[in-house]
Coordinates of N, CA and C in Angstrom, one line a residue:
M1 N 10.6 -13.0 -12.0 CA 11.8 -12.7 -12.8 C 12.8 -12.0 -11.9
L2 N 14.0 -12.5 -11.8 CA 15.1 -11.9 -11.0 C 15.9 -11.0 -11.9
P3 N 16.5 -9.9 -11.3 CA 17.3 -9.0 -12.1 C 18.5 -9.8 -12.9
D4 N 18.8 -9.3 -14.1 CA 19.8 -10.0 -14.9 C 21.2 -9.9 -14.3
E5 N 21.5 -8.9 -13.5 CA 22.8 -8.7 -13.0 C 23.1 -9.6 -11.8
L6 N 22.1 -10.4 -11.4 CA 22.3 -11.4 -10.3 C 22.4 -12.8 -10.8
T7 N 23.3 -13.6 -10.2 CA 23.3 -15.0 -10.6 C 22.6 -15.7 -9.5
A8 N 21.7 -16.6 -10.0 CA 20.8 -17.4 -9.1 C 20.6 -18.8 -9.6
P9 N 21.6 -19.6 -9.5 CA 21.5 -21.0 -10.1 C 20.4 -21.8 -9.5
E10 N 19.9 -21.5 -8.3 CA 18.9 -22.4 -7.7 C 17.6 -21.7 -7.3
A11 N 17.1 -20.9 -8.2 CA 15.8 -20.2 -7.9 C 14.7 -21.3 -7.8
R12 N 13.8 -21.1 -6.8 CA 12.6 -21.9 -6.7 C 11.4 -21.1 -6.6
T13 N 10.3 -21.6 -7.2 CA 9.0 -20.9 -7.2 C 8.0 -21.7 -6.4
H14 N 7.3 -20.9 -5.6 CA 6.2 -21.4 -4.7 C 4.9 -20.8 -5.1
A15 N 3.9 -21.6 -5.1 CA 2.5 -21.1 -5.4 C 2.0 -20.4 -4.2
V16 N 1.3 -19.3 -4.5 CA 0.6 -18.6 -3.4 C -0.9 -18.6 -3.8
R17 N -1.6 -19.7 -3.4 CA -3.0 -19.9 -3.8 C -3.9 -20.0 -2.6
A18 N -3.4 -20.4 -1.4 CA -4.2 -20.6 -0.3 C -3.5 -20.0 1.0
E19 N -4.2 -19.8 2.0 CA -3.7 -19.2 3.2 C -2.5 -20.0 3.7
E20 N -2.5 -21.3 3.6 CA -1.4 -22.1 4.1 C -0.1 -21.8 3.3
D21 N -0.2 -21.3 2.1 CA 1.0 -21.0 1.3 C 1.7 -19.8 1.8
L22 N 1.1 -19.0 2.6 CA 1.8 -17.8 3.2 C 2.8 -18.3 4.2
L23 N 2.5 -19.3 5.0 CA 3.4 -19.9 6.0 C 4.5 -20.6 5.3
T24 N 4.2 -21.4 4.3 CA 5.2 -22.1 3.5 C 6.2 -21.2 2.9
A25 N 5.7 -20.0 2.4 CA 6.6 -19.0 1.8 C 7.6 -18.5 2.9
R26 N 7.0 -18.1 4.0 CA 7.8 -17.6 5.1 C 8.9 -18.6 5.5
H27 N 8.6 -19.9 5.7 CA 9.5 -20.9 6.0 C 10.6 -21.1 5.0
A28 N 10.2 -21.0 3.7 CA 11.2 -21.1 2.6 C 12.2 -20.0 2.7
V29 N 11.7 -18.8 2.9 CA 12.6 -17.6 2.9 C 13.5 -17.7 4.1
R30 N 13.0 -18.0 5.3 CA 13.8 -18.2 6.5 C 14.9 -19.2 6.3
A31 N 14.6 -20.4 5.7 CA 15.6 -21.4 5.5 C 16.7 -20.9 4.6
D32 N 16.4 -20.2 3.5 CA 17.4 -19.7 2.6 C 18.3 -18.6 3.4
A33 N 17.6 -17.8 4.2 CA 18.4 -16.8 4.9 C 19.3 -17.4 5.9
V34 N 18.9 -18.4 6.6 CA 19.7 -19.1 7.5 C 20.9 -19.8 6.8
A35 N 20.6 -20.5 5.7 CA 21.6 -21.2 4.9 C 22.7 -20.2 4.4
A36 N 22.3 -19.0 4.1 CA 23.2 -18.0 3.5 C 24.0 -17.3 4.6
G37 N 23.7 -17.6 5.9 CA 24.4 -17.0 7.0 C 23.9 -15.6 7.5
F38 N 22.7 -15.3 7.2 CA 22.1 -14.0 7.6 C 22.0 -14.0 9.1
S39 N 22.2 -12.8 9.7 CA 21.9 -12.7 11.2 C 20.4 -12.8 11.4
I40 N 20.1 -13.0 12.7 CA 18.7 -13.1 13.1 C 17.9 -11.9 12.7
V41 N 18.5 -10.7 12.8 CA 17.8 -9.4 12.5 C 17.6 -9.4 11.0
D42 N 18.6 -9.8 10.2 CA 18.4 -9.7 8.7 C 17.5 -10.8 8.2
Q43 N 17.5 -12.0 8.9 CA 16.5 -13.0 8.6 C 15.1 -12.5 8.8
T44 N 14.9 -11.8 9.9 CA 13.6 -11.3 10.3 C 13.1 -10.3 9.3
K45 N 14.0 -9.4 8.8 CA 13.7 -8.4 7.8 C 13.2 -9.0 6.5
I46 N 14.0 -10.0 6.0 CA 13.6 -10.5 4.7 C 12.4 -11.4 4.8
V47 N 12.2 -12.1 5.9 CA 11.0 -12.9 6.1 C 9.8 -12.0 6.3
T48 N 9.9 -10.9 7.0 CA 8.8 -10.0 7.1 C 8.4 -9.4 5.7
A49 N 9.4 -9.0 4.9 CA 9.2 -8.5 3.6 C 8.4 -9.5 2.8
A50 N 8.9 -10.8 2.8 CA 8.2 -11.8 2.1 C 6.8 -12.0 2.5
S51 N 6.6 -12.0 3.8 CA 5.2 -12.1 4.3 C 4.3 -11.1 3.8
E52 N 4.7 -9.8 3.8 CA 3.9 -8.7 3.3 C 3.6 -8.9 1.8
L53 N 4.6 -9.3 1.1 CA 4.4 -9.4 -0.4 C 3.5 -10.6 -0.8
V54 N 3.7 -11.7 -0.1 CA 2.8 -12.9 -0.5 C 1.4 -12.6 0.0
R55 N 1.3 -12.0 1.2 CA -0.1 -11.7 1.7 C -0.8 -10.7 0.7
N56 N -0.1 -9.7 0.2 CA -0.7 -8.8 -0.8 C -1.1 -9.6 -2.1
A57 N -0.2 -10.5 -2.5 CA -0.5 -11.3 -3.7 C -1.7 -12.1 -3.5
Y58 N -1.8 -12.7 -2.3 CA -3.0 -13.6 -2.0 C -4.3 -12.8 -1.9
I59 N -4.2 -11.7 -1.1 CA -5.4 -11.0 -0.7 C -5.9 -10.0 -1.9
H60 N -4.9 -9.2 -2.4 CA -5.3 -8.2 -3.4 C -5.1 -8.7 -4.8
G61 N -4.3 -9.7 -5.0 CA -4.0 -10.2 -6.4 C -4.7 -11.5 -6.7
G62 N -5.4 -12.1 -5.7 CA -6.1 -13.4 -6.0 C -5.1 -14.6 -6.1
G63 N -3.9 -14.4 -5.6 CA -2.9 -15.5 -5.6 C -1.9 -15.2 -6.7
G64 N -0.9 -16.1 -6.7 CA 0.2 -15.9 -7.6 C 1.4 -16.8 -7.3
T65 N 2.6 -16.3 -7.4 CA 3.8 -17.1 -7.2 C 4.8 -16.2 -6.5
M66 N 5.7 -16.9 -5.7 CA 6.9 -16.3 -5.1 C 8.1 -17.1 -5.6
T67 N 9.0 -16.4 -6.3 CA 10.3 -17.0 -6.6 C 11.4 -16.5 -5.6
I68 N 12.1 -17.4 -5.1 CA 13.1 -17.1 -4.1 C 14.5 -17.7 -4.6
A69 N 15.5 -16.9 -4.3 CA 16.9 -17.4 -4.7 C 17.9 -16.8 -3.8
T70 N 18.9 -17.5 -3.5 CA 20.1 -17.0 -2.9 C 21.0 -16.5 -4.1
V71 N 21.3 -15.2 -4.1 CA 22.0 -14.6 -5.3 C 23.3 -14.0 -4.9
R72 N 24.1 -13.8 -5.9 CA 25.4 -13.1 -5.8 C 25.4 -12.0 -6.8
D73 N 26.0 -10.8 -6.4 CA 26.1 -9.8 -7.4 C 27.5 -9.8 -8.0
L74 N 27.8 -8.9 -8.9 CA 29.1 -8.8 -9.6 C 30.3 -8.6 -8.6
Q75 N 30.0 -8.0 -7.4 CA 31.1 -7.8 -6.4 C 31.2 -9.0 -5.5
G76 N 30.4 -10.0 -5.6 CA 30.5 -11.2 -4.8 C 29.6 -11.2 -3.6
R77 N 28.8 -10.2 -3.4 CA 27.9 -10.1 -2.2 C 26.9 -11.2 -2.3
T78 N 26.4 -11.7 -1.2 CA 25.4 -12.7 -1.1 C 24.1 -12.0 -0.7
G79 N 23.0 -12.4 -1.3 CA 21.7 -11.8 -0.9 C 20.6 -12.8 -1.1
I80 N 19.4 -12.5 -0.6 CA 18.2 -13.2 -0.9 C 17.3 -12.4 -1.8
A81 N 16.9 -12.9 -2.9 CA 16.1 -12.2 -3.8 C 14.7 -12.9 -3.9
L82 N 13.7 -12.1 -3.9 CA 12.3 -12.5 -3.9 C 11.6 -11.8 -5.1
S83 N 10.9 -12.6 -5.8 CA 10.0 -12.0 -6.9 C 8.6 -12.5 -6.7
V84 N 7.7 -11.7 -6.3 CA 6.3 -12.1 -6.0 C 5.4 -11.5 -7.1
R85 N 4.7 -12.4 -7.8 CA 3.9 -12.0 -8.9 C 2.4 -12.5 -8.7
D86 N 1.5 -11.6 -9.1 CA 0.1 -12.0 -9.1 C -0.5 -11.6 -10.4
E87 N -1.7 -12.0 -10.7 CA -2.4 -11.7 -11.9 C -3.7 -11.0 -11.6
G88 N -3.6 -10.2 -10.5 CA -4.8 -9.4 -10.0 C -5.0 -8.2 -10.8
P89 N -5.7 -7.2 -10.2 CA -6.1 -6.0 -10.9 C -5.0 -5.0 -11.1
G90 N -3.8 -5.2 -10.6 CA -2.7 -4.3 -10.7 C -2.9 -3.1 -9.8
I91 N -2.0 -2.2 -9.8 CA -2.0 -1.0 -8.9 C -2.2 0.2 -9.7
E92 N -3.2 0.9 -9.6 CA -3.5 2.1 -10.4 C -2.5 3.3 -10.1
D93 N -2.2 3.5 -8.8 CA -1.4 4.6 -8.4 C -0.3 4.0 -7.4
V94 N 0.9 3.7 -8.0 CA 2.0 3.1 -7.2 C 2.4 4.0 -6.1
E95 N 2.6 5.3 -6.5 CA 3.1 6.3 -5.5 C 2.1 6.3 -4.3
L96 N 0.9 6.3 -4.5 CA -0.1 6.3 -3.4 C 0.0 5.0 -2.6
A97 N 0.1 3.9 -3.3 CA 0.2 2.6 -2.7 C 1.4 2.5 -1.8
M98 N 2.5 3.2 -2.1 CA 3.7 3.1 -1.3 C 3.6 4.1 -0.1
T99 N 2.6 4.9 0.0 CA 2.5 5.8 1.1 C 2.0 5.1 2.4
D100 N 2.7 5.3 3.5 CA 2.2 4.8 4.8 C 0.8 5.2 5.1
G101 N 0.0 4.3 5.5 CA -1.4 4.6 5.9 C -2.3 4.3 4.8
F102 N -1.9 4.1 3.5 CA -2.8 3.8 2.4 C -3.1 2.3 2.5
S103 N -4.3 2.0 2.4 CA -4.8 0.6 2.4 C -6.0 0.5 1.5
T104 N -6.1 -0.6 0.8 CA -7.4 -0.9 0.1 C -8.2 -1.9 0.8
G105 N -7.6 -2.4 2.0 CA -8.3 -3.4 2.8 C -8.4 -2.9 4.2
A106 N -8.4 -3.9 5.1 CA -8.5 -3.6 6.5 C -7.2 -3.5 7.2
G107 N -6.1 -3.5 6.5 CA -4.8 -3.4 7.1 C -4.4 -2.0 7.5
L108 N -3.2 -1.9 8.1 CA -2.7 -0.6 8.6 C -2.1 0.2 7.5
G109 N -1.9 -0.3 6.3 CA -1.4 0.4 5.2 C 0.1 0.6 5.3
H110 N 0.9 -0.4 5.9 CA 2.3 -0.3 5.9 C 3.0 -1.3 5.0
G111 N 2.2 -2.1 4.2 CA 2.7 -3.2 3.4 C 3.8 -2.8 2.5
L112 N 3.5 -2.1 1.4 CA 4.6 -1.9 0.4 C 5.6 -0.9 0.9
G113 N 5.2 0.2 1.5 CA 6.2 1.1 2.0 C 7.1 0.5 3.1
G114 N 6.5 -0.3 4.0 CA 7.2 -1.0 5.0 C 8.2 -2.0 4.4
T115 N 7.7 -2.7 3.4 CA 8.5 -3.7 2.8 C 9.8 -3.0 2.1
R116 N 9.5 -1.9 1.5 CA 10.6 -1.1 0.9 C 11.7 -0.8 1.9
R117 N 11.3 -0.5 3.1 CA 12.3 -0.1 4.1 C 13.0 -1.3 4.7
L118 N 12.5 -2.5 4.5 CA 13.1 -3.7 5.0 C 14.2 -4.4 4.1
V119 N 14.2 -3.9 2.9 CA 15.1 -4.5 1.9 C 16.1 -3.5 1.3
D120 N 17.1 -4.0 0.6 CA 18.1 -3.1 0.0 C 17.7 -2.6 -1.4
E121 N 17.0 -3.5 -2.1 CA 16.6 -3.2 -3.5 C 15.1 -3.5 -3.6
F122 N 14.3 -2.7 -4.3 CA 12.9 -2.9 -4.4 C 12.4 -2.3 -5.8
T123 N 11.8 -3.2 -6.5 CA 11.2 -2.7 -7.8 C 9.8 -3.3 -7.9
I124 N 8.9 -2.5 -8.5 CA 7.6 -2.9 -8.7 C 7.2 -2.7 -10.2
D125 N 6.6 -3.7 -10.7 CA 6.1 -3.6 -12.1 C 4.6 -4.0 -12.1
T126 N 3.8 -3.0 -12.4 CA 2.4 -3.3 -12.4 C 1.7 -2.6 -13.6
T127 N 0.6 -3.3 -14.0 CA -0.2 -2.8 -15.1 C -1.6 -3.0 -14.6
P128 N -2.4 -1.9 -14.5 CA -3.8 -2.1 -14.2 C -4.5 -3.1 -15.1
G129 N -5.2 -4.1 -14.5 CA -5.9 -5.1 -15.2 C -5.0 -6.3 -15.6
E130 N -3.7 -6.2 -15.3 CA -2.8 -7.3 -15.7 C -2.0 -7.9 -14.6
G131 N -2.0 -7.3 -13.4 CA -1.2 -7.9 -12.3 C 0.0 -7.0 -11.9
T132 N 0.7 -7.6 -10.9 CA 1.8 -6.9 -10.3 C 2.9 -7.9 -10.0
T133 N 4.2 -7.4 -10.2 CA 5.3 -8.2 -9.8 C 6.2 -7.2 -8.9
V134 N 6.5 -7.7 -7.7 CA 7.4 -6.9 -6.9 C 8.7 -7.8 -6.7
T135 N 9.8 -7.2 -6.9 CA 11.1 -7.9 -6.8 C 11.9 -7.2 -5.7
V136 N 12.4 -7.9 -4.8 CA 13.3 -7.3 -3.7 C 14.5 -8.1 -3.5
V137 N 15.5 -7.4 -3.0 CA 16.8 -8.1 -2.6 C 17.2 -7.6 -1.2
R138 N 17.6 -8.5 -0.4 CA 18.2 -8.1 0.9 C 19.6 -8.7 0.9
W139 N 20.6 -7.8 1.0 CA 22.0 -8.2 0.9 C 22.6 -8.5 2.3
K140 N 23.4 -9.5 2.4 CA 24.0 -9.9 3.7 C 25.1 -8.8 3.9
P141 N 25.1 -8.2 5.1 CA 26.1 -7.2 5.4 C 27.5 -7.7 5.4

């Protein structure tokens, strides 16, 4: 679900069910960032954010979906919005999960906190036992 204040006439949803879907998601985000005129640095930031989120959905949430859209805000700025949803166990302590170094797996623990630093807007909606949705937006400077 994308924020109501954004217009996104062409949102697309991609399944995140298999390892191959992670690469497909990255390619889709890069294609949208290129089409929107993002610099190579900004493309890399939003693709890296997408990669972290879909990997989390796949590994920790058992799979899910990624919705991607080129969006505009009320001031006319262009951005790339991602909403990654899973139906996994949810996150019991969001503050702890956002802390660098925290990991429930074999990773370095930079996923959610690192993703937050790569984007301009970051929201997380999670309920233990019901899943997690993370929505991010990276605005074109």
